[in-house]
PDB file of C-alpha atoms in Angstrom:
ATOM      1  CA  MET A   1     -19.797 -42.773 -75.352  1.00  0.00           C
ATOM      2  CA  ASN A   2     -21.219 -45.142 -72.757  1.00  0.00           C
ATOM      3  CA  MET A   3     -22.657 -44.200 -69.367  1.00  0.00           C
ATOM      4  CA  ASN A   4     -19.418 -44.691 -67.416  1.00  0.00           C
ATOM      5  CA  GLU A   5     -17.475 -42.450 -69.800  1.00  0.00           C
ATOM      6  CA  GLU A   6     -20.119 -39.746 -69.498  1.00  0.00           C
ATOM      7  CA  LEU A   7     -19.972 -39.908 -65.696  1.00  0.00           C
ATOM      8  CA  GLU A   8     -16.183 -39.709 -65.742  1.00  0.00           C
ATOM      9  CA  ALA A   9     -16.313 -36.679 -68.065  1.00  0.00           C
ATOM     10  CA  LEU A  10     -18.872 -35.049 -65.773  1.00  0.00           C
ATOM     11  CA  ALA A  11     -16.714 -35.662 -62.714  1.00  0.00           C
ATOM     12  CA  GLN A  12     -13.644 -34.292 -64.498  1.00  0.00           C
ATOM     13  CA  ARG A  13     -15.517 -31.146 -65.514  1.00  0.00           C
ATOM     14  CA  ALA A  14     -16.895 -30.655 -61.995  1.00  0.00           C
ATOM     15  CA  SER A  15     -13.396 -31.039 -60.541  1.00  0.00           C
ATOM     16  CA  GLU A  16     -12.000 -28.456 -62.962  1.00  0.00           C
ATOM     17  CA  VAL A  17     -14.755 -25.989 -62.086  1.00  0.00           C
ATOM     18  CA  TYR A  18     -14.175 -26.599 -58.365  1.00  0.00           C
ATOM     19  CA  GLU A  19     -10.426 -26.015 -58.622  1.00  0.00           C
ATOM     20  CA  GLU A  20     -10.977 -22.900 -60.723  1.00  0.00           C
ATOM     21  CA  GLU A  21     -13.432 -21.478 -58.189  1.00  0.00           C
ATOM     22  CA  GLN A  22     -11.048 -22.267 -55.340  1.00  0.00           C
ATOM     23  CA  ARG A  23      -8.207 -20.437 -57.073  1.00  0.00           C
ATOM     24  CA  SER A  24     -10.506 -17.504 -57.752  1.00  0.00           C
ATOM     25  CA  PHE A  25     -11.680 -17.487 -54.134  1.00  0.00           C
ATOM     26  CA  ARG A  26      -8.129 -17.547 -52.768  1.00  0.00           C
ATOM     27  CA  ALA A  27      -7.154 -14.751 -55.137  1.00  0.00           C
ATOM     28  CA  ARG A  28     -10.095 -12.631 -53.940  1.00  0.00           C
ATOM     29  CA  GLN A  29      -9.176 -13.356 -50.343  1.00  0.00           C
ATOM     30  CA  ALA A  30      -5.564 -12.341 -50.925  1.00  0.00           C
ATOM     31  CA  ALA A  31      -6.653  -9.165 -52.708  1.00  0.00           C
ATOM     32  CA  GLN A  32      -9.090  -8.318 -49.920  1.00  0.00           C
ATOM     33  CA  ALA A  33      -6.449  -8.970 -47.242  1.00  0.00           C
ATOM     34  CA  ALA A  34      -3.941  -6.784 -49.100  1.00  0.00           C
ATOM     35  CA  GLU A  35      -6.538  -4.033 -49.418  1.00  0.00           C
ATOM     36  CA  GLU A  36      -7.431  -4.266 -45.718  1.00  0.00           C
ATOM     37  CA  GLU A  37      -3.754  -4.212 -44.743  1.00  0.00           C
ATOM     38  CA  ALA A  38      -3.197  -1.148 -46.904  1.00  0.00           C
ATOM     39  CA  GLU A  39      -6.194   0.549 -45.307  1.00  0.00           C
ATOM     40  CA  ARG A  40      -4.970  -0.422 -41.851  1.00  0.00           C
ATOM     41  CA  ARG A  41      -1.513   0.975 -42.530  1.00  0.00           C
ATOM     42  CA  GLN A  42      -2.995   4.134 -43.927  1.00  0.00           C
ATOM     43  CA  ALA A  43      -5.307   4.509 -40.926  1.00  0.00           C
ATOM     44  CA  GLU A  44      -2.382   3.828 -38.593  1.00  0.00           C
ATOM     45  CA  HIS A  45      -0.284   6.415 -40.405  1.00  0.00           C
ATOM     46  CA  GLN A  46      -3.077   8.967 -40.243  1.00  0.00           C
ATOM     47  CA  ALA A  47      -3.690   8.229 -36.553  1.00  0.00           C
ATOM     48  CA  GLN A  48      -0.002   8.623 -35.797  1.00  0.00           C
ATOM     49  CA  GLU A  49       0.087  11.897 -37.694  1.00  0.00           C
ATOM     50  CA  ARG A  50      -2.958  13.068 -35.773  1.00  0.00           C
ATOM     51  CA  PHE A  51      -1.256  12.014 -32.530  1.00  0.00           C
ATOM     52  CA  GLU A  52       1.889  14.007 -33.366  1.00  0.00           C
ATOM     53  CA  GLN A  53      -0.231  17.009 -34.349  1.00  0.00           C
ATOM     54  CA  ALA A  54      -2.133  16.756 -31.052  1.00  0.00           C
ATOM     55  CA  LEU A  55       1.112  16.726 -29.071  1.00  0.00           C
ATOM     56  CA  THR A  56       2.354  19.744 -30.989  1.00  0.00           C
ATOM     57  CA  LEU A  57      -0.927  21.542 -30.315  1.00  0.00           C
ATOM     58  CA  LEU A  58      -0.671  20.757 -26.601  1.00  0.00           C
ATOM     59  CA  GLU A  59       2.894  22.091 -26.490  1.00  0.00           C
ATOM     60  CA  ARG A  60       1.854  25.271 -28.282  1.00  0.00           C
ATOM     61  CA  SER A  61      -0.930  25.636 -25.719  1.00  0.00           C
ATOM     62  CA  GLY A  62       1.555  25.562 -22.845  1.00  0.00           C
ATOM     63  CA  LEU A  63       2.263  21.883 -22.115  1.00  0.00           C
ATOM     64  CA  PRO A  64       6.000  21.354 -21.355  1.00  0.00           C
ATOM     65  CA  SER A  65       7.729  19.365 -24.087  1.00  0.00           C
ATOM     66  CA  VAL A  66       9.460  17.231 -21.422  1.00  0.00           C
ATOM     67  CA  MET A  67       6.178  15.347 -21.036  1.00  0.00           C
ATOM     68  CA  ARG A  68       6.096  14.131 -24.658  1.00  0.00           C
ATOM     69  CA  PRO A  69       8.124  10.903 -24.044  1.00  0.00           C
ATOM     70  CA  TRP A  70       5.624   9.824 -21.385  1.00  0.00           C
ATOM     71  CA  MET A  71       2.608  10.091 -23.695  1.00  0.00           C
ATOM     72  CA  ARG A  72       1.439   7.315 -25.996  1.00  0.00           C
ATOM     73  CA  ARG A  73      -1.519   6.782 -28.260  1.00  0.00           C
ATOM     74  CA  LEU A  74      -4.221   4.277 -27.296  1.00  0.00           C
ATOM     75  CA  ARG A  75      -6.229   2.227 -29.780  1.00  0.00           C
ATOM     76  CA  THR A  76      -9.728   3.707 -29.687  1.00  0.00           C
ATOM     77  CA  TYR A  77     -12.596   4.560 -32.018  1.00  0.00           C
ATOM     78  CA  PRO A  78     -11.624   5.979 -35.447  1.00  0.00           C
ATOM     79  CA  ASP A  79     -13.384   9.303 -34.818  1.00  0.00           C
ATOM     80  CA  SER A  80     -11.476  10.071 -31.611  1.00  0.00           C
ATOM     81  CA  LEU A  81      -7.918  10.176 -30.335  1.00  0.00           C
ATOM     82  CA  THR A  82      -7.012   9.014 -26.830  1.00  0.00           C
ATOM     83  CA  ILE A  83      -3.602   9.691 -25.305  1.00  0.00           C
ATOM     84  CA  GLN A  84      -2.328   7.960 -22.204  1.00  0.00           C
ATOM     85  CA  LEU A  85       0.014   9.832 -19.889  1.00  0.00           C
ATOM     86  CA  ARG A  86       1.982   8.008 -17.191  1.00  0.00           C
ATOM     87  CA  LEU A  87       4.587  10.043 -15.365  1.00  0.00           C
ATOM     88  CA  PRO A  88       7.295   8.750 -13.036  1.00  0.00           C
ATOM     89  CA  GLU A  89       7.814   9.940  -9.483  1.00  0.00           C
ATOM     90  CA  PRO A  90       7.285  12.477  -8.079  1.00  0.00           C
ATOM     91  CA  PHE A  91       4.310  13.287 -10.329  1.00  0.00           C
ATOM     92  CA  GLY A  92       2.737   9.848 -10.193  1.00  0.00           C
ATOM     93  CA  CYS A  93       3.265   6.160  -9.592  1.00  0.00           C
ATOM     94  CA  SER A  94       2.888   2.842 -11.395  1.00  0.00           C
ATOM     95  CA  GLN A  95      -0.867   2.900 -10.651  1.00  0.00           C
ATOM     96  CA  CYS A  96      -1.434   6.464 -11.944  1.00  0.00           C
ATOM     97  CA  ASP A  97      -3.156   6.758 -15.305  1.00  0.00           C
ATOM     98  CA  TRP A  98      -4.046   9.999 -17.131  1.00  0.00           C
ATOM     99  CA  GLN A  99      -6.123   9.648 -20.297  1.00  0.00           C
ATOM    100  CA  ILE A 100      -6.685  12.540 -22.709  1.00  0.00           C
ATOM    101  CA  THR A 101      -9.357  12.304 -25.408  1.00  0.00           C
ATOM    102  CA  LEU A 102      -9.528  14.639 -28.417  1.00  0.00           C
ATOM    103  CA  ARG A 103     -12.709  15.089 -30.442  1.00  0.00           C
ATOM    104  CA  ASP A 104     -14.239  17.819 -32.518  1.00  0.00           C
ATOM    105  CA  GLU A 105     -15.894  19.340 -29.439  1.00  0.00           C
ATOM    106  CA  GLY A 106     -12.582  19.754 -27.591  1.00  0.00           C
ATOM    107  CA  TRP A 107     -10.300  18.001 -25.128  1.00  0.00           C
ATOM    108  CA  TYR A 108     -11.432  15.754 -22.281  1.00  0.00           C
ATOM    109  CA  GLY A 109      -9.267  14.336 -19.497  1.00  0.00           C
ATOM    110  CA  ILE A 110      -9.677  11.754 -16.773  1.00  0.00           C
ATOM    111  CA  ALA A 111      -7.132  10.741 -14.138  1.00  0.00           C
ATOM    112  CA  GLY A 112      -7.174   7.853 -11.723  1.00  0.00           C
ATOM    113  CA  CYS A 113      -4.854   6.096  -9.315  1.00  0.00           C
ATOM    114  CA  GLU A 114      -5.425   2.704  -7.689  1.00  0.00           C
ATOM    115  CA  ARG A 115      -3.133   3.632  -4.818  1.00  0.00           C
ATOM    116  CA  VAL A 116      -4.412   7.125  -3.958  1.00  0.00           C
ATOM    117  CA  ASP A 117      -8.176   7.536  -4.373  1.00  0.00           C
ATOM    118  CA  ALA A 118      -8.009  11.289  -3.870  1.00  0.00           C
ATOM    119  CA  ALA A 119      -5.969  11.596  -7.078  1.00  0.00           C
ATOM    120  CA  THR A 120      -9.042  10.863  -9.256  1.00  0.00           C
ATOM    121  CA  ALA A 121     -10.080  13.846 -11.412  1.00  0.00           C
ATOM    122  CA  ARG A 122     -12.155  14.651 -14.518  1.00  0.00           C
ATOM    123  CA  SER A 123     -12.387  17.602 -16.841  1.00  0.00           C
ATOM    124  CA  GLY A 124     -15.161  18.738 -19.131  1.00  0.00           C
ATOM    125  CA  TRP A 125     -14.708  19.301 -22.874  1.00  0.00           C
ATOM    126  CA  LEU A 126     -12.255  22.183 -22.969  1.00  0.00           C
ATOM    127  CA  PRO A 127     -10.320  24.154 -25.608  1.00  0.00           C
ATOM    128  CA  PRO A 128      -6.563  23.398 -25.759  1.00  0.00           C
ATOM    129  CA  GLU A 129      -5.374  26.323 -23.585  1.00  0.00           C
ATOM    130  CA  SER A 130      -7.921  25.672 -20.826  1.00  0.00           C
ATOM    131  CA  PHE A 131      -7.291  21.946 -20.974  1.00  0.00           C
ATOM    132  CA  VAL A 132      -3.531  22.371 -20.552  1.00  0.00           C
ATOM    133  CA  ARG A 133      -4.108  24.519 -17.457  1.00  0.00           C
ATOM    134  CA  TRP A 134      -6.422  21.853 -16.041  1.00  0.00           C
ATOM    135  CA  LEU A 135      -3.847  19.152 -16.764  1.00  0.00           C
ATOM    136  CA  LEU A 136      -0.954  21.044 -15.156  1.00  0.00           C
ATOM    137  CA  PHE A 137      -3.065  21.849 -12.112  1.00  0.00           C
ATOM    138  CA  GLY A 138      -4.088  18.189 -11.816  1.00  0.00           C
ATOM    139  CA  LEU A 139      -0.504  16.964 -12.122  1.00  0.00           C
ATOM    140  CA  GLU A 140       0.647  19.242  -9.315  1.00  0.00           C
ATOM    141  CA  ALA A 141      -2.300  18.206  -7.129  1.00  0.00           C
ATOM    142  CA  SER A 142      -1.470  14.561  -7.820  1.00  0.00           C
ATOM    143  CA  ARG A 143       2.204  15.136  -6.968  1.00  0.00           C
ATOM    144  CA  ARG A 144       1.303  16.708  -3.622  1.00  0.00           C
ATOM    145  CA  GLU A 145      -1.206  13.971  -2.840  1.00  0.00           C
ATOM    146  CA  HIS A 146       1.385  11.294  -3.568  1.00  0.00           C
ATOM    147  CA  ALA A 147       3.963  13.085  -1.442  1.00  0.00           C
ATOM    148  CA  ARG A 148       1.452  13.137   1.410  1.00  0.00           C
ATOM    149  CA  TRP A 149       0.706   9.442   0.789  1.00  0.00           C
ATOM    150  CA  GLN A 150       4.403   8.561   0.938  1.00  0.00           C
ATOM    151  CA  ALA A 151       4.855  10.523   4.179  1.00  0.00           C
ATOM    152  CA  LEU A 152       1.838   8.834   5.765  1.00  0.00           C
ATOM    153  CA  LYS A 153       3.045   5.421   4.629  1.00  0.00           C
ATOM    154  CA  ALA A 154       6.467   5.988   6.195  1.00  0.00           C
ATOM    155  CA  GLU A 155       4.894   7.301   9.414  1.00  0.00           C
ATOM    156  CA  ASP A 156       2.462   4.356   9.461  1.00  0.00           C
ATOM    157  CA  GLU A 157       5.273   1.783   9.202  1.00  0.00           C
ATOM    158  CA  VAL A 158       7.210   3.345  12.082  1.00  0.00           C
ATOM    159  CA  ALA A 159       4.088   3.803  14.233  1.00  0.00           C
ATOM    160  CA  ARG A 160       2.930   0.211  13.678  1.00  0.00           C
ATOM    161  CA  ALA A 161       6.327  -1.128  14.726  1.00  0.00           C
ATOM    162  CA  GLU A 162       6.251   0.981  17.896  1.00  0.00           C
ATOM    163  CA  LEU A 163       2.639   0.002  18.610  1.00  0.00           C
ATOM    164  CA  ALA A 164       3.536  -3.692  18.291  1.00  0.00           C
ATOM    165  CA  GLU A 165       6.229  -3.217  20.935  1.00  0.00           C
ATOM    166  CA  ARG A 166       3.793  -1.401  23.233  1.00  0.00           C
ATOM    167  CA  GLN A 167       1.193  -4.151  22.742  1.00  0.00           C
ATOM    168  CA  ALA A 168       3.791  -6.777  23.667  1.00  0.00           C
ATOM    169  CA  GLU A 169       4.531  -4.818  26.848  1.00  0.00           C
ATOM    170  CA  VAL A 170       0.809  -4.676  27.705  1.00  0.00           C
ATOM    171  CA  LEU A 171       0.510  -8.438  27.185  1.00  0.00           C
ATOM    172  CA  ALA A 172       3.572  -9.065  29.340  1.00  0.00           C
ATOM    173  CA  ARG A 173       2.036  -7.045  32.182  1.00  0.00           C
ATOM    174  CA  ALA A 174      -1.480  -8.455  31.800  1.00  0.00           C
ATOM    175  CA  CYS A 175      -0.420 -12.067  31.169  1.00  0.00           C
ATOM    176  CA  PRO A 176       2.845 -12.687  33.038  1.00  0.00           C
ATOM    177  CA  TRP A 177       1.804 -16.291  33.652  1.00  0.00           C
ATOM    178  CA  VAL A 178       1.978 -17.047  29.909  1.00  0.00           C
ATOM    179  CA  GLN A 179       5.738 -16.506  29.939  1.00  0.00           C
ATOM    180  CA  GLU A 180       6.211 -18.077  33.364  1.00  0.00           C
ATOM    181  CA  THR A 181       4.348 -21.252  32.418  1.00  0.00           C
ATOM    182  CA  ALA A 182       5.285 -21.507  28.756  1.00  0.00           C
ATOM    183  CA  ASP A 183       6.461 -25.114  29.187  1.00  0.00           C
ATOM    184  CA  GLN A 184       3.744 -26.160  31.640  1.00  0.00           C
ATOM    185  CA  THR A 185       0.239 -27.492  31.068  1.00  0.00           C
ATOM    186  CA  VAL A 186      -3.098 -27.695  32.859  1.00  0.00           C
ATOM    187  CA  THR A 187      -5.461 -30.645  32.813  1.00  0.00           C
ATOM    188  CA  LEU A 188      -9.118 -29.818  32.123  1.00  0.00           C
ATOM    189  CA  TYR A 189     -12.185 -31.912  31.499  1.00  0.00           C
ATOM    190  CA  GLN A 190     -14.986 -31.244  29.062  1.00  0.00           C
ATOM    191  CA  VAL A 191     -18.225 -33.038  29.801  1.00  0.00           C
ATOM    192  CA  GLN A 192     -21.100 -33.657  27.413  1.00  0.00           C
ATOM    193  CA  TYR A 193     -24.430 -34.740  28.904  1.00  0.00           C
ATOM    194  CA  ILE A 194     -28.143 -35.010  28.097  1.00  0.00           C
ATOM    195  CA  ARG A 195     -30.032 -32.100  29.628  1.00  0.00           C
ATOM    196  CA  GLY A 196     -33.521 -33.313  28.753  1.00  0.00           C
ATOM    197  CA  MET A 197     -35.830 -34.687  26.099  1.00  0.00           C
ATOM    198  CA  VAL A 198     -38.237 -32.995  23.687  1.00  0.00           C
ATOM    199  CA  VAL A 199     -40.935 -34.296  21.400  1.00  0.00           C
ATOM    200  CA  THR A 200     -40.525 -33.404  17.726  1.00  0.00           C
ATOM    201  CA  GLU A 201     -43.375 -32.535  15.366  1.00  0.00           C
ATOM    202  CA  GLU A 202     -43.238 -36.125  14.142  1.00  0.00           C
ATOM    203  CA  GLY A 203     -43.865 -37.357  17.672  1.00  0.00           C
ATOM    204  CA  GLU A 204     -40.353 -38.648  18.202  1.00  0.00           C
ATOM    205  CA  LEU A 205     -38.275 -38.108  21.330  1.00  0.00           C
ATOM    206  CA  ARG A 206     -35.046 -36.169  20.833  1.00  0.00           C
ATOM    207  CA  SER A 207     -32.386 -35.602  23.450  1.00  0.00           C
ATOM    208  CA  LEU A 208     -31.053 -32.134  24.240  1.00  0.00           C
ATOM    209  CA  GLU A 209     -27.290 -32.229  24.730  1.00  0.00           C
ATOM    210  CA  GLU A 210     -25.145 -29.687  26.561  1.00  0.00           C
ATOM    211  CA  THR A 211     -21.456 -29.319  27.320  1.00  0.00           C
ATOM    212  CA  GLY A 212     -19.399 -27.746  30.065  1.00  0.00           C
ATOM    213  CA  TRP A 213     -15.916 -27.575  31.553  1.00  0.00           C
ATOM    214  CA  SER A 214     -14.863 -29.001  34.895  1.00  0.00           C
ATOM    215  CA  ARG A 215     -11.799 -29.512  37.051  1.00  0.00           C
ATOM    216  CA  SER A 216     -12.738 -33.162  37.603  1.00  0.00           C
ATOM    217  CA  ASP A 217     -13.657 -36.086  35.397  1.00  0.00           C
ATOM    218  CA  GLN A 218     -16.288 -37.461  37.769  1.00  0.00           C
ATOM    219  CA  PRO A 219     -18.988 -36.201  40.176  1.00  0.00           C
ATOM    220  CA  ASP A 220     -18.350 -36.035  43.903  1.00  0.00           C
ATOM    221  CA  ALA A 221     -19.488 -38.625  46.389  1.00  0.00           C
ATOM    222  CA  GLU A 222     -23.036 -37.234  46.374  1.00  0.00           C
ATOM    223  CA  GLY A 223     -23.212 -37.247  42.563  1.00  0.00           C
ATOM    224  CA  TYR A 224     -22.744 -33.496  42.068  1.00  0.00           C
ATOM    225  CA  LEU A 225     -20.465 -32.072  39.384  1.00  0.00           C
ATOM    226  CA  THR A 226     -19.313 -28.440  39.265  1.00  0.00           C
ATOM    227  CA  LEU A 227     -19.212 -26.827  35.829  1.00  0.00           C
ATOM    228  CA  GLU A 228     -16.934 -23.799  35.773  1.00  0.00           C
ATOM    229  CA  PRO A 229     -17.716 -20.436  34.099  1.00  0.00           C
ATOM    230  CA  THR A 230     -16.900 -19.955  30.430  1.00  0.00           C
ATOM    231  CA  ALA A 231     -16.955 -17.038  28.002  1.00  0.00           C
ATOM    232  CA  ASP A 232     -20.516 -18.033  27.021  1.00  0.00           C
ATOM    233  CA  CYS A 233     -21.778 -18.716  30.557  1.00  0.00           C
ATOM    234  CA  ALA A 234     -20.379 -16.562  33.363  1.00  0.00           C
ATOM    235  CA  GLU A 235     -22.022 -18.529  36.208  1.00  0.00           C
ATOM    236  CA  ARG A 236     -20.713 -21.621  37.964  1.00  0.00           C
ATOM    237  CA  ARG A 237     -23.225 -24.474  37.731  1.00  0.00           C
ATOM    238  CA  ILE A 238     -23.566 -27.413  40.106  1.00  0.00           C
ATOM    239  CA  LEU A 239     -25.360 -30.366  38.548  1.00  0.00           C
ATOM    240  CA  LYS A 240     -26.387 -33.729  39.865  1.00  0.00           C
ATOM    241  CA  LEU A 241     -25.818 -36.096  36.984  1.00  0.00           C
ATOM    242  CA  ASP A 242     -27.385 -39.518  36.866  1.00  0.00           C
ATOM    243  CA  PRO A 243     -25.140 -41.821  34.803  1.00  0.00           C
ATOM    244  CA  LEU A 244     -28.105 -43.628  33.209  1.00  0.00           C
ATOM    245  CA  LEU A 245     -30.320 -40.593  32.702  1.00  0.00           C
ATOM    246  CA  HIS A 246     -27.817 -37.890  31.722  1.00  0.00           C
ATOM    247  CA  ARG A 247     -25.159 -40.167  30.226  1.00  0.00           C
ATOM    248  CA  PRO A 248     -22.210 -37.859  30.937  1.00  0.00           C
ATOM    249  CA  LEU A 249     -19.221 -38.260  28.647  1.00  0.00           C
ATOM    250  CA  PHE A 250     -15.919 -36.793  29.856  1.00  0.00           C
ATOM    251  CA  ARG A 251     -13.100 -35.746  27.580  1.00  0.00           C
ATOM    252  CA  LYS A 252      -9.679 -34.959  28.981  1.00  0.00           C
ATOM    253  CA  HIS A 253      -7.635 -31.995  27.685  1.00  0.00           C
ATOM    254  CA  VAL A 254      -4.003 -31.292  28.531  1.00  0.00           C
ATOM    255  CA  LEU A 255      -3.293 -27.762  27.335  1.00  0.00           C
ATOM    256  CA  SER A 256      -0.817 -24.951  27.772  1.00  0.00           C
ATOM    257  CA  LEU A 257      -2.186 -21.496  28.502  1.00  0.00           C
ATOM    258  CA  LYS A 258      -1.420 -20.486  24.919  1.00  0.00           C
ATOM    259  CA  GLU A 259      -3.552 -23.347  23.585  1.00  0.00           C
ATOM    260  CA  LEU A 260      -6.738 -22.644  25.531  1.00  0.00           C
ATOM    261  CA  PRO A 261      -9.942 -22.587  23.479  1.00  0.00           C
ATOM    262  CA  TRP A 262     -11.760 -19.288  23.122  1.00  0.00           C
ATOM    263  CA  GLU A 263     -14.484 -20.210  25.630  1.00  0.00           C
ATOM    264  CA  LEU A 264     -11.905 -20.590  28.426  1.00  0.00           C
ATOM    265  CA  THR A 265     -10.620 -17.046  27.997  1.00  0.00           C
ATOM    266  CA  GLU A 266     -12.008 -13.584  28.663  1.00  0.00           C
ATOM    267  CA  GLU A 267     -11.495 -10.350  26.751  1.00  0.00           C
ATOM    268  CA  ARG A 268      -9.479  -7.447  28.101  1.00  0.00           C
ATOM    269  CA  GLU A 269      -9.111  -4.012  26.560  1.00  0.00           C
ATOM    270  CA  GLU A 270      -6.588  -1.298  27.269  1.00  0.00           C
ATOM    271  CA  GLN A 271      -5.916   2.115  25.782  1.00  0.00           C
ATOM    272  CA  ILE A 272      -2.400   2.679  24.483  1.00  0.00           C
ATOM    273  CA  ARG A 273      -1.551   6.355  24.446  1.00  0.00           C
ATOM    274  CA  GLY A 274       0.655   8.087  21.945  1.00  0.00           C
ATOM    275  CA  PHE A 275      -1.058   6.922  18.739  1.00  0.00           C
ATOM    276  CA  ARG A 276      -4.003   7.917  16.604  1.00  0.00           C
ATOM    277  CA  ARG A 277      -5.753   6.353  13.626  1.00  0.00           C
ATOM    278  CA  LEU A 278      -6.736   8.568  10.724  1.00  0.00           C
ATOM    279  CA  ARG A 279     -10.112   8.209   9.071  1.00  0.00           C
ATOM    280  CA  TRP A 280     -10.477   5.131   6.874  1.00  0.00           C
ATOM    281  CA  GLU A 281     -11.281   7.210   3.813  1.00  0.00           C
ATOM    282  CA  GLU A 282      -7.778   8.659   4.178  1.00  0.00           C
ATOM    283  CA  GLY A 283      -6.208   5.222   4.045  1.00  0.00           C
ATOM    284  CA  GLY A 284      -6.516   4.040   7.649  1.00  0.00           C
ATOM    285  CA  TRP A 285      -3.052   5.257   8.603  1.00  0.00           C
ATOM    286  CA  LEU A 286      -1.631   4.908  12.101  1.00  0.00           C
ATOM    287  CA  VAL A 287       0.304   7.983  13.251  1.00  0.00           C
ATOM    288  CA  ARG A 288       2.038   8.988  16.461  1.00  0.00           C
ATOM    289  CA  ASP A 289       0.146  11.573  18.536  1.00  0.00           C
ATOM    290  CA  SER A 290       0.971  12.373  22.153  1.00  0.00           C
ATOM    291  CA  ALA A 291      -2.651  13.375  22.803  1.00  0.00           C
ATOM    292  CA  GLY A 292      -4.204  10.350  21.097  1.00  0.00           C
ATOM    293  CA  SER A 293      -4.801   6.736  22.046  1.00  0.00           C
ATOM    294  CA  VAL A 294      -5.851   3.484  20.411  1.00  0.00           C
ATOM    295  CA  SER A 295      -7.659   0.538  21.969  1.00  0.00           C
ATOM    296  CA  PHE A 296      -5.957  -2.835  22.238  1.00  0.00           C
ATOM    297  CA  SER A 297      -8.094  -5.930  22.810  1.00  0.00           C
ATOM    298  CA  PHE A 298      -6.699  -9.287  23.866  1.00  0.00           C
ATOM    299  CA  ARG A 299      -7.855 -12.414  25.657  1.00  0.00           C
ATOM    300  CA  VAL A 300      -6.528 -13.929  28.876  1.00  0.00           C
ATOM    301  CA  PRO A 301      -7.301 -17.244  30.625  1.00  0.00           C
ATOM    302  CA  LEU A 302     -10.259 -17.296  32.995  1.00  0.00           C
ATOM    303  CA  PRO A 303      -9.334 -16.993  36.715  1.00  0.00           C
ATOM    304  CA  TRP A 304     -10.423 -20.533  37.595  1.00  0.00           C
ATOM    305  CA  VAL A 305      -8.171 -21.929  34.865  1.00  0.00           C
ATOM    306  CA  LEU A 306      -5.212 -20.072  36.336  1.00  0.00           C
ATOM    307  CA  SER A 307      -5.969 -21.469  39.778  1.00  0.00           C
ATOM    308  CA  ILE A 308      -5.418 -25.037  38.573  1.00  0.00           C
ATOM    309  CA  PRO A 309      -1.931 -26.339  39.434  1.00  0.00           C
ATOM    310  CA  HIS A 310       0.370 -26.422  36.418  1.00  0.00           C
ATOM    311  CA  ARG A 311       2.495 -29.381  35.526  1.00  0.00           C
ATOM    312  CA  ALA A 312       5.704 -29.552  33.552  1.00  0.00           C
TER     313      ALA A 312
END
């Protein structure tokens, strides 16, 4: 047998061994998977039996059997059993979640609701009879809390609608010109100029720029320009601007009173009686209360803006 024949025989033998090992490996994998599946099914069967036994124990301890359809088993650790309870209205809502855990030391329950924070509750490790009493008490407390939440929500919706109408009335009284001049505009001028120069740490000169609002787009005959009050500066300023030194740049704005920038408006506040806001930890509800009042803040155009003739 020459060298090539020996190499071919070696390759053939190696291929046979490889295929044999692959078949053996796949057979071991299949056997292991079948064993794991059998163990999983057995564990699932045992867990389901334990779940049914737990429900029976709860019913014997006083839990109404009508609750059984709303309880399901959760996948948890092998040494414990966790049951989820979600009841329909009026005992709960889609965000209510009651979880019951059974271990050797007893029963433990936790309840939470994303909608009603006050519905959150916890129990310690309790024997079945005591745990059922805790659960029934918690369900009734949750039902009452949700009933209160629903009543507040309905009251809040009605009160907010009424408050919006009252706010519109306040605006109509405080800002009658907005409706009267809805299709008219005012012409305003915004001027940007150099107020002075400063020397930076690097020794360079840097200009200090400032802006203001005026009724005119140019100074008077003596070179003075009047800058009107704004929300940031309540005083009227009269400046003498040198075109070469201050380099004023005027920008024309044609605006309706509804389009005025914030700095050309001032804040007003009024109390609207007949409403009251509950504490935020109770949900921030708005309710009707003849003895209460809520503040309403809004902004109106500055007086000098209103004095400018309006144009269609």
